[in-house]
Amino acid sequence: MNKIGKRPIAVLDSGLGGVSVLRHLMHELPNEDYIYFGDTANVPYGSKTSEDICDITVKNIEMLLAEYSVKAVVIACNTATGAAAATCRAKFDGIPIIGIEPAVKPAVTQSGKENPTVLVMATPLTLSQEKFTSLAQKYNPNASIIPLPCDGLASLIEAGAPESDIRALLKKLFSSVEGTDIDSIVLGCTHYPLIEDMIAEIFPDARIFDGGLGTALQTRRRLSELGLLSDSSEKGKITVINSAGDHSFAERAMKHI
Ligand code: DGL
């Protein structure tokens, strides 16, 4: 392995959500070191403009490269992937940048139904982007894809709001699909797997999908192709940082791992 392989992998999100991806990364690539960056000064991403999220993500990656010499970047945020991954790949040529997108494909193909009804929960910005529209169109003839913008949900999860508040918002959000038979649910925002149990309770017959595992596997593939996997035989170390100087953030993040 060359020296670069020893460097850490950056995992970034607007806040705690990316931890739902980090836990898959730690399972698939346990001997890597990780810098987990929660951009809590800018959370929530999902109600900002695509241009703002692109600028913010470029700056965050510049910082992670300059201050932590990371060897790869995992954008563990569906919103930032949609808004910024293409720009970042062009700008940071030579650094593998792995993103996450709503897991529509497995939700359609592994639903167990021929023409499934698939509910896609994500931030308003993710669902309004061209990247999502074309993803949904790809599967639309074989499936009925229902996009559900979940404004405010990531913020409640981020704030550690009481379960009753989260359940009340879910009830309101799901009112538009009341009476619809849902076969699959896509958790298209990395914050939502942190409340998967609550969603599963409301839809006991639906299968639930998220892109965390796929992203971890893709990261392993990319690093392997580039000869950048760590050759350490010891468990890697995790450093948690955030942009708002919030001292409790690391502890809150580690609780979800
Ligand atoms: N966790 C992020 C995602 O996957 C966004 C949450 C936010 O709105 O900040 O889309």
Tab-separated table of C-alpha atoms and ligand atoms in Angstrom:
chain	number	residue	atom	x	y	z
A	1	MET	CA	0.000	0.000	0.000
A	2	ASN	CA	1.258	3.490	-0.722
A	3	LYS	CA	1.441	6.132	2.014
A	4	ILE	CA	-1.846	7.733	0.973
A	5	GLY	CA	-3.672	4.547	1.990
A	6	LYS	CA	-2.895	5.328	5.635
A	7	ARG	CA	-4.805	8.618	5.515
A	8	PRO	CA	-8.351	8.918	6.895
A	9	ILE	CA	-11.602	8.882	4.964
A	10	ALA	CA	-13.849	11.942	5.401
A	11	VAL	CA	-17.550	11.305	5.927
A	12	LEU	CA	-19.704	14.406	5.775
A	13	ASP	CA	-23.286	15.426	6.359
A	14	SER	CA	-25.211	18.467	7.591
A	15	GLY	CA	-25.260	16.905	11.050
A	16	LEU	CA	-25.911	13.526	12.633
A	17	GLY	CA	-27.505	11.808	9.623
A	18	GLY	CA	-24.288	10.611	8.011
A	19	VAL	CA	-23.660	8.439	11.048
A	20	SER	CA	-26.204	6.032	9.529
A	21	VAL	CA	-23.697	5.622	6.660
A	22	LEU	CA	-20.614	5.678	8.887
A	23	ARG	CA	-21.857	2.616	10.752
A	24	HIS	CA	-21.950	0.632	7.487
A	25	LEU	CA	-18.491	1.947	6.555
A	26	MET	CA	-17.114	0.844	9.923
A	27	HIS	CA	-18.572	-2.594	9.359
A	28	GLU	CA	-17.334	-2.972	5.759
A	29	LEU	CA	-13.997	-1.187	6.236
A	30	PRO	CA	-13.226	-1.580	9.937
A	31	ASN	CA	-9.500	-0.863	9.706
A	32	GLU	CA	-9.846	2.566	8.131
A	33	ASP	CA	-9.589	5.826	10.096
A	34	TYR	CA	-12.543	8.213	9.680
A	35	ILE	CA	-13.069	11.938	10.106
A	36	TYR	CA	-16.800	12.394	10.610
A	37	PHE	CA	-17.793	15.995	9.855
A	38	GLY	CA	-21.231	17.319	10.802
A	39	ASP	CA	-21.844	20.714	9.240
A	40	THR	CA	-24.080	21.776	12.104
A	41	ALA	CA	-23.515	25.481	11.412
A	42	ASN	CA	-25.480	25.015	8.175
A	43	VAL	CA	-28.065	22.374	9.129
A	44	PRO	CA	-30.653	21.839	7.637
A	45	TYR	CA	-29.428	21.481	4.058
A	46	GLY	CA	-32.782	20.335	2.720
A	47	SER	CA	-34.478	23.714	2.770
A	48	LYS	CA	-31.577	25.655	1.190
A	49	THR	CA	-30.899	26.194	-2.520
A	50	SER	CA	-28.896	23.807	-4.628
A	51	GLU	CA	-26.314	26.563	-5.298
A	52	ASP	CA	-25.854	27.208	-1.565
A	53	ILE	CA	-25.355	23.508	-0.803
A	54	CYS	CA	-22.892	23.189	-3.665
A	55	ASP	CA	-20.794	26.132	-2.399
A	56	ILE	CA	-20.939	24.861	1.183
A	57	THR	CA	-19.882	21.330	0.172
A	58	VAL	CA	-16.961	22.553	-1.952
A	59	LYS	CA	-15.708	24.632	1.013
A	60	ASN	CA	-16.132	21.727	3.428
A	61	ILE	CA	-14.149	19.376	1.202
A	62	GLU	CA	-11.411	21.991	0.779
A	63	MET	CA	-11.171	22.215	4.569
A	64	LEU	CA	-11.093	18.414	5.021
A	65	LEU	CA	-8.324	18.066	2.449
A	66	ALA	CA	-6.265	20.942	3.853
A	67	GLU	CA	-6.648	20.172	7.546
A	68	TYR	CA	-6.983	16.399	7.642
A	69	SER	CA	-5.297	15.253	4.389
A	70	VAL	CA	-8.150	12.821	3.757
A	71	LYS	CA	-7.660	10.240	0.989
A	72	ALA	CA	-11.353	10.027	0.030
A	73	VAL	CA	-14.625	11.801	0.730
A	74	VAL	CA	-17.958	10.132	1.373
A	75	ILE	CA	-20.800	12.631	0.994
A	76	ALA	CA	-23.115	10.863	3.444
A	77	CYS	CA	-25.994	13.165	2.587
A	78	ASN	CA	-28.514	12.682	-0.218
A	79	THR	CA	-29.174	16.413	-0.447
A	80	ALA	CA	-25.503	17.385	-0.820
A	81	THR	CA	-24.825	14.502	-3.226
A	82	GLY	CA	-27.607	15.700	-5.531
A	83	ALA	CA	-26.521	19.329	-5.364
A	84	ALA	CA	-22.743	19.038	-5.297
A	85	ALA	CA	-21.245	15.614	-6.125
A	86	ALA	CA	-20.748	16.287	-9.849
A	87	THR	CA	-19.143	19.698	-9.222
A	88	CYS	CA	-16.909	18.296	-6.475
A	89	ARG	CA	-15.743	15.364	-8.629
A	90	ALA	CA	-14.731	17.792	-11.367
A	91	LYS	CA	-13.051	20.176	-8.936
A	92	PHE	CA	-11.199	17.672	-6.746
A	93	ASP	CA	-9.860	15.517	-9.522
A	94	GLY	CA	-7.844	12.583	-8.152
A	95	ILE	CA	-9.725	12.374	-4.834
A	96	PRO	CA	-12.406	9.672	-4.850
A	97	ILE	CA	-15.747	11.246	-3.949
A	98	ILE	CA	-18.504	8.789	-3.150
A	99	GLY	CA	-22.086	9.972	-2.774
A	100	ILE	CA	-25.420	8.559	-1.692
A	101	GLU	CA	-28.726	8.666	-3.534
A	102	PRO	CA	-32.218	7.517	-2.605
A	103	ALA	CA	-32.319	3.704	-2.859
A	104	VAL	CA	-35.113	3.662	-5.464
A	105	LYS	CA	-33.647	0.768	-7.453
A	106	PRO	CA	-33.636	-1.835	-4.631
A	107	ALA	CA	-36.982	-0.508	-3.399
A	108	VAL	CA	-38.492	-1.302	-6.818
A	109	THR	CA	-36.624	-4.509	-7.616
A	110	GLN	CA	-36.709	-6.075	-4.138
A	111	SER	CA	-40.230	-5.081	-3.152
A	112	GLY	CA	-41.599	-8.554	-3.791
A	113	LYS	CA	-44.297	-7.071	-6.076
A	114	GLU	CA	-44.431	-6.773	-9.846
A	115	ASN	CA	-45.610	-3.146	-9.941
A	116	PRO	CA	-44.836	-1.844	-6.483
A	117	THR	CA	-45.922	1.411	-4.901
A	118	VAL	CA	-42.795	3.063	-3.546
A	119	LEU	CA	-42.838	5.979	-1.135
A	120	VAL	CA	-39.666	8.075	-1.277
A	121	MET	CA	-39.072	10.149	1.848
A	122	ALA	CA	-36.426	12.846	1.368
A	123	THR	CA	-35.728	16.549	1.860
A	124	PRO	CA	-37.547	19.054	-0.381
A	125	LEU	CA	-34.236	19.899	-2.101
A	126	THR	CA	-33.378	16.257	-2.905
A	127	LEU	CA	-36.787	15.657	-4.461
A	128	SER	CA	-36.760	18.861	-6.502
A	129	GLN	CA	-33.443	18.085	-8.178
A	130	GLU	CA	-33.072	16.820	-11.723
A	131	LYS	CA	-30.979	13.909	-10.410
A	132	PHE	CA	-33.988	12.563	-8.502
A	133	THR	CA	-36.516	13.231	-11.279
A	134	SER	CA	-34.508	11.167	-13.746
A	135	LEU	CA	-33.946	8.404	-11.180
A	136	ALA	CA	-37.710	8.202	-10.546
A	137	GLN	CA	-38.496	8.298	-14.271
A	138	LYS	CA	-36.216	5.351	-14.870
A	139	TYR	CA	-38.408	3.130	-12.711
A	140	ASN	CA	-41.781	4.795	-13.168
A	141	PRO	CA	-43.168	2.485	-15.875
A	142	ASN	CA	-42.717	-0.522	-13.557
A	143	ALA	CA	-43.537	1.146	-10.306
A	144	SER	CA	-45.596	3.920	-8.879
A	145	ILE	CA	-43.096	6.253	-7.229
A	146	ILE	CA	-44.537	8.681	-4.682
A	147	PRO	CA	-42.092	11.432	-3.643
A	148	LEU	CA	-42.764	12.710	-0.115
A	149	PRO	CA	-40.882	15.893	0.825
A	150	CYS	CA	-40.358	15.680	4.579
A	151	ASP	CA	-39.741	19.303	5.459
A	152	GLY	CA	-38.594	19.680	9.076
A	153	LEU	CA	-38.031	15.980	9.805
A	154	ALA	CA	-34.211	16.017	9.660
A	155	SER	CA	-34.175	19.096	11.921
A	156	LEU	CA	-36.255	17.369	14.601
A	157	ILE	CA	-33.994	14.294	14.500
A	158	GLU	CA	-30.911	16.507	14.604
A	159	ALA	CA	-32.236	18.393	17.624
A	160	GLY	CA	-32.968	15.145	19.488
A	161	ALA	CA	-36.644	16.166	19.713
A	162	PRO	CA	-38.988	14.084	21.878
A	163	GLU	CA	-40.405	11.005	20.173
A	164	SER	CA	-43.924	12.431	20.481
A	165	ASP	CA	-42.941	15.483	18.370
A	166	ILE	CA	-41.369	13.268	15.703
A	167	ARG	CA	-44.424	11.002	15.633
A	168	ALA	CA	-46.720	14.043	15.307
A	169	LEU	CA	-44.765	15.315	12.285
A	170	LEU	CA	-44.729	11.842	10.703
A	171	LYS	CA	-48.513	11.647	11.092
A	172	LYS	CA	-48.897	14.971	9.316
A	173	LEU	CA	-46.456	14.027	6.536
A	174	PHE	CA	-48.084	10.626	5.934
A	175	SER	CA	-51.627	12.067	5.813
A	176	SER	CA	-51.255	12.568	2.045
A	177	VAL	CA	-50.807	8.800	1.504
A	178	GLU	CA	-53.391	7.594	3.985
A	179	GLY	CA	-55.245	4.609	2.568
A	180	THR	CA	-52.558	3.938	-0.085
A	181	ASP	CA	-51.000	0.473	-0.068
A	182	ILE	CA	-47.282	1.135	0.219
A	183	ASP	CA	-44.983	-1.776	-0.714
A	184	SER	CA	-41.581	-0.123	-0.188
A	185	ILE	CA	-40.338	2.957	1.595
A	186	VAL	CA	-37.092	4.675	0.650
A	187	LEU	CA	-35.343	6.585	3.421
A	188	GLY	CA	-33.829	9.157	1.045
A	189	CYS	CA	-32.187	11.279	3.723
A	190	THR	CA	-29.453	9.884	5.939
A	191	HIS	CA	-31.145	11.227	9.066
A	192	TYR	CA	-34.201	8.994	8.600
A	193	PRO	CA	-32.587	5.586	9.345
A	194	LEU	CA	-32.077	6.982	12.858
A	195	ILE	CA	-35.883	6.784	13.314
A	196	GLU	CA	-36.497	3.712	11.157
A	197	ASP	CA	-38.293	1.900	14.005
A	198	MET	CA	-40.982	4.587	14.183
A	199	ILE	CA	-41.556	4.448	10.420
A	200	ALA	CA	-41.661	0.637	10.405
A	201	GLU	CA	-44.276	0.724	13.143
A	202	ILE	CA	-46.545	2.949	11.030
A	203	PHE	CA	-46.086	0.774	7.890
A	204	PRO	CA	-45.647	-2.772	9.233
A	205	ASP	CA	-46.167	-4.372	5.803
A	206	ALA	CA	-43.754	-2.203	3.828
A	207	ARG	CA	-40.113	-3.008	3.172
A	208	ILE	CA	-37.732	-0.191	4.097
A	209	PHE	CA	-34.595	0.702	2.114
A	210	ASP	CA	-31.752	3.161	2.494
A	211	GLY	CA	-28.517	3.741	0.612
A	212	GLY	CA	-26.078	3.344	3.535
A	213	LEU	CA	-24.826	-0.161	2.804
A	214	GLY	CA	-24.587	0.468	-0.961
A	215	THR	CA	-22.505	3.571	-0.293
A	216	ALA	CA	-20.145	1.681	2.012
A	217	LEU	CA	-19.702	-1.081	-0.580
A	218	GLN	CA	-19.088	1.476	-3.313
A	219	THR	CA	-16.456	3.167	-1.112
A	220	ARG	CA	-14.678	-0.152	-0.657
A	221	ARG	CA	-14.779	-0.808	-4.416
A	222	ARG	CA	-13.380	2.639	-5.293
A	223	LEU	CA	-10.568	2.480	-2.720
A	224	SER	CA	-9.677	-1.027	-3.803
A	225	GLU	CA	-9.544	-0.025	-7.499
A	226	LEU	CA	-7.230	2.849	-6.615
A	227	GLY	CA	-5.028	0.784	-4.281
A	228	LEU	CA	-6.016	3.052	-1.412
A	229	LEU	CA	-7.368	0.584	1.143
A	230	SER	CA	-5.587	0.698	4.479
A	231	ASP	CA	-3.411	-2.347	5.166
A	232	SER	CA	-3.706	-1.921	8.916
A	233	SER	CA	-4.885	-4.954	10.865
A	234	GLU	CA	-6.096	-2.806	13.739
A	235	LYS	CA	-9.497	-1.274	14.227
A	236	GLY	CA	-9.505	2.254	12.806
A	237	LYS	CA	-10.071	5.417	14.767
A	238	ILE	CA	-13.000	7.797	14.460
A	239	THR	CA	-12.644	11.535	14.924
A	240	VAL	CA	-15.894	13.491	15.100
A	241	ILE	CA	-15.863	17.222	14.319
A	242	ASN	CA	-18.524	19.832	13.570
A	243	SER	CA	-18.661	23.324	12.145
A	244	ALA	CA	-20.553	25.003	14.993
A	245	GLY	CA	-18.115	24.343	17.833
A	246	ASP	CA	-20.771	22.169	19.481
A	247	HIS	CA	-19.009	20.170	22.193
A	248	SER	CA	-21.847	17.699	22.698
A	249	PHE	CA	-21.951	16.725	18.995
A	250	ALA	CA	-19.351	13.942	19.129
A	251	GLU	CA	-21.101	12.260	22.032
A	252	ARG	CA	-24.505	12.491	20.313
A	253	ALA	CA	-23.038	11.127	17.077
A	254	MET	CA	-21.341	8.179	18.785
A	255	LYS	CA	-24.621	7.214	20.464
A	256	HIS	CA	-26.029	6.315	17.033
A	257	ILE	CA	-23.121	4.054	16.083
B	1	DGL	N1	-28.998	14.100	5.978
B	1	DGL	C1	-29.216	14.881	4.830
B	1	DGL	C2	-29.677	14.045	3.629
B	1	DGL	O1	-29.322	12.888	3.519
B	1	DGL	C3	-29.925	16.201	4.893
B	1	DGL	C4	-30.588	16.681	6.125
B	1	DGL	C5	-30.744	18.202	6.116
B	1	DGL	O2	-31.752	18.700	5.591
B	1	DGL	O3	-29.807	18.840	6.593
B	1	DGL	O4	-30.354	14.513	2.757
